[in-house]
Short mmCIF file of C-alpha atoms in Angstrom, two decimals:
data_model
loop_
_atom_site.label_atom_id
_atom_site.label_comp_id
_atom_site.label_asym_id
_atom_site.label_seq_id
_atom_site.Cartn_x
_atom_site.Cartn_y
_atom_site.Cartn_z
CA MET V 1 2.22 20.41 -5.68
CA SER V 2 3.92 17.09 -5.46
CA ALA V 3 2.70 14.26 -7.62
CA LYS V 4 1.83 11.09 -5.74
CA ARG V 5 2.69 7.84 -7.46
CA ARG V 6 0.78 4.64 -6.86
CA ILE V 7 2.70 1.40 -6.56
CA SER V 8 1.03 -1.38 -8.51
CA ASN V 9 1.02 -5.06 -7.62
CA GLU V 10 3.16 -5.73 -10.69
CA GLU V 11 5.86 -3.36 -9.44
CA ILE V 12 5.81 -4.98 -6.00
CA GLY V 13 6.03 -8.38 -7.68
CA LYS V 14 8.96 -7.24 -9.84
CA ILE V 15 10.81 -5.91 -6.78
CA LEU V 16 10.21 -9.13 -4.86
CA PHE V 17 11.23 -11.27 -7.87
CA GLU V 18 14.44 -9.24 -8.33
CA ALA V 19 15.27 -9.53 -4.63
CA ILE V 20 14.67 -13.27 -4.66
CA SER V 21 16.75 -13.76 -7.83
CA GLU V 22 19.62 -11.71 -6.36
CA HIS V 23 19.42 -13.73 -3.18
CA THR V 24 19.49 -17.03 -5.08
CA LYS V 25 22.53 -15.82 -7.06
CA ARG V 26 24.28 -14.95 -3.80
CA MET V 27 23.30 -18.31 -2.35
CA GLU V 28 24.70 -20.11 -5.41
CA THR V 29 28.02 -18.26 -5.18
CA ASN V 30 28.17 -18.91 -1.43
CA GLU V 31 27.41 -22.59 -2.00
CA LYS V 32 30.20 -22.74 -4.58
CA HIS V 33 32.60 -21.18 -2.09
CA ILE V 34 31.45 -23.56 0.63
CA THR V 35 31.98 -26.60 -1.62
CA GLN V 36 35.44 -25.28 -2.55
CA ILE V 37 36.30 -24.86 1.11
CA GLU V 38 34.94 -28.32 1.94
CA ASN V 39 37.00 -29.82 -0.88
CA ALA V 40 40.07 -27.99 0.38
CA ILE V 41 39.47 -29.31 3.90
CA LYS V 42 38.96 -32.84 2.58
CA SER V 43 42.14 -32.60 0.55
CA HIS V 44 44.03 -31.31 3.61
CA VAL V 45 42.68 -34.17 5.73
CA THR V 46 43.42 -36.85 3.12
CA GLU V 47 46.85 -35.36 2.56
CA ALA V 48 47.49 -35.46 6.29
CA LYS V 49 46.29 -39.06 6.51
CA ASN V 50 48.49 -40.14 3.62
CA ILE V 51 51.57 -38.47 4.96
CA HIS V 52 50.85 -39.44 8.56
CA ILE V 53 51.68 -36.00 9.80
CA ASP V 54 49.60 -34.02 12.24
CA VAL V 55 47.04 -31.85 10.51
CA ASP V 56 47.88 -28.15 10.40
CA SER V 57 45.20 -26.71 12.65
CA SER V 58 45.76 -23.13 11.45
CA LYS V 59 44.61 -24.03 7.92
CA LEU V 60 41.59 -25.86 9.28
CA GLN V 61 40.80 -22.97 11.59
CA SER V 62 41.06 -20.45 8.75
CA SER V 63 38.82 -22.63 6.58
CA MET V 64 36.29 -22.92 9.41
CA ASN V 65 36.40 -19.15 9.90
CA GLU V 66 35.68 -18.65 6.20
CA ILE V 67 32.73 -21.04 6.40
CA ASP V 68 31.46 -19.19 9.47
CA THR V 69 31.65 -15.79 7.74
CA LEU V 70 29.90 -17.17 4.64
CA MET V 71 27.12 -18.64 6.77
CA THR V 72 26.63 -15.38 8.68
CA ASN V 73 26.46 -13.49 5.37
CA GLN V 74 23.85 -15.94 4.11
CA LEU V 75 21.81 -15.51 7.28
CA LYS V 76 21.98 -11.72 7.00
CA SER V 77 20.84 -11.79 3.37
CA LEU V 78 18.08 -14.26 4.25
CA LYS V 79 16.85 -12.03 7.10
CA ALA V 80 16.86 -9.03 4.76
CA LEU V 81 14.90 -11.04 2.21
CA LEU V 82 12.36 -12.05 4.85
CA ASN V 83 11.78 -8.38 5.74
CA ILE V 84 10.67 -7.54 2.18
CA PRO V 85 7.34 -9.43 2.39
CA LYS V 86 6.64 -7.71 5.73
CA MET V 87 7.11 -4.35 4.05
CA ALA V 88 4.80 -5.40 1.22
CA MET V 89 2.20 -6.51 3.75
CA TYR V 90 2.46 -3.17 5.55
CA ILE V 91 2.00 -1.38 2.21
CA LEU V 92 -1.01 -3.55 1.33
CA PHE V 93 -2.53 -3.03 4.79
CA GLY V 94 -2.01 0.73 4.44
CA LEU V 95 -3.71 0.67 1.04
CA PHE V 96 -6.62 -1.31 2.51
CA VAL V 97 -7.04 1.23 5.33
CA TYR V 98 -6.86 4.07 2.80
CA ILE V 99 -9.56 2.45 0.63
CA VAL V 100 -11.81 1.88 3.65
CA ILE V 101 -11.45 5.50 4.76
CA ILE V 102 -12.06 6.91 1.27
CA SER V 103 -15.11 4.68 0.72
CA GLY V 104 -16.49 5.71 4.12
CA ILE V 105 -16.04 9.37 3.31
CA SER V 106 -17.66 8.97 -0.11
CA PHE V 107 -20.60 7.03 1.38
CA TYR V 108 -21.07 9.72 4.04
CA SER V 109 -20.92 12.47 1.38
CA PHE V 110 -23.39 10.62 -0.86
CA ASN V 111 -25.78 10.07 2.04
CA LYS V 112 -25.52 13.73 3.05
CA MET V 113 -26.11 14.82 -0.55
CA THR V 114 -29.24 12.64 -0.89
CA ASN V 115 -30.61 14.08 2.36
CA GLU V 116 -29.99 17.61 1.07
CA VAL V 117 -31.77 16.75 -2.19
CA LYS V 118 -34.75 15.42 -0.22
CA ASP V 119 -34.84 18.61 1.87
CA TYR V 120 -34.62 20.74 -1.27
CA ARG V 121 -37.43 18.73 -2.88
CA LYS V 122 -39.62 19.33 0.20
CA GLN V 123 -38.88 23.06 0.03
CA VAL V 124 -39.74 23.15 -3.68
CA GLU V 125 -43.02 21.31 -3.06
CA LYS V 126 -43.82 23.71 -0.23
CA TYR V 127 -42.99 26.68 -2.45
CA GLU V 128 -45.13 25.28 -5.29
CA GLY V 129 -48.06 24.87 -2.89
CA MET V 130 -47.66 28.43 -1.62
CA LYS V 131 -47.31 29.71 -5.17
CA SER V 132 -50.54 28.03 -6.30
CA TYR V 133 -52.35 29.34 -3.19
CA PHE V 134 -51.19 32.92 -3.78
CA GLN V 135 -51.85 32.66 -7.50
CA SER V 136 -55.44 31.65 -6.83
CA PHE V 137 -55.68 34.50 -4.32
CA LEU V 138 -54.32 36.99 -6.88
CA ASP V 139 -56.59 35.74 -9.63
CA ASN V 140 -59.68 36.08 -7.46
CA SER V 141 -59.19 39.55 -5.94
CA LYS V 142 -58.17 43.03 -7.04
CA GLU V 143 -56.62 43.74 -3.65
CA GLY V 144 -54.39 40.71 -4.06
CA LYS V 145 -53.15 42.00 -7.42
CA LYS V 146 -52.36 45.41 -5.89
CA ALA V 147 -50.52 43.79 -2.97
CA PHE V 148 -48.54 41.63 -5.41
CA GLU V 149 -47.54 44.64 -7.52
CA LYS V 150 -46.50 46.54 -4.37
CA TRP V 151 -44.45 43.56 -3.20
CA LYS V 152 -42.85 43.30 -6.64
CA ARG V 153 -41.83 46.99 -6.58
CA ASN V 154 -40.39 46.74 -3.07
CA ARG V 155 -38.40 43.69 -4.05
CA GLN V 156 -36.67 45.50 -6.89
#
């Protein structure tokens, strides 16, 4: 038998908090890289302006490519982070459906059990009535006592 483990809200919260903290760390490092690249571009541009030489487009293009890759990485990590709450919502919705089904089954079982108890009670009352009727019959006649003894012997 495999043991089923329930995921608590605290565990979901911890997972979400860890994912968000990792994402913010990545964002901070990416922002640092972006500022470094921007500073490098600014220094290249100011250097080119001071020297009055045409700006080297290959360096600018490589810097722009680095910025582009960093931005795409940030978008990918942001999309992955946005999928985590969807998964948590699916888990919570699944738990809600599970609870509704289990409560419906338990209500049905309880209702069925109470109906069976009512039927049993009716049978017991019917039996008690028959028992008192036959007991009065046995007490009042010798033939009834003989029939009862015969029935008792046949039953054994």
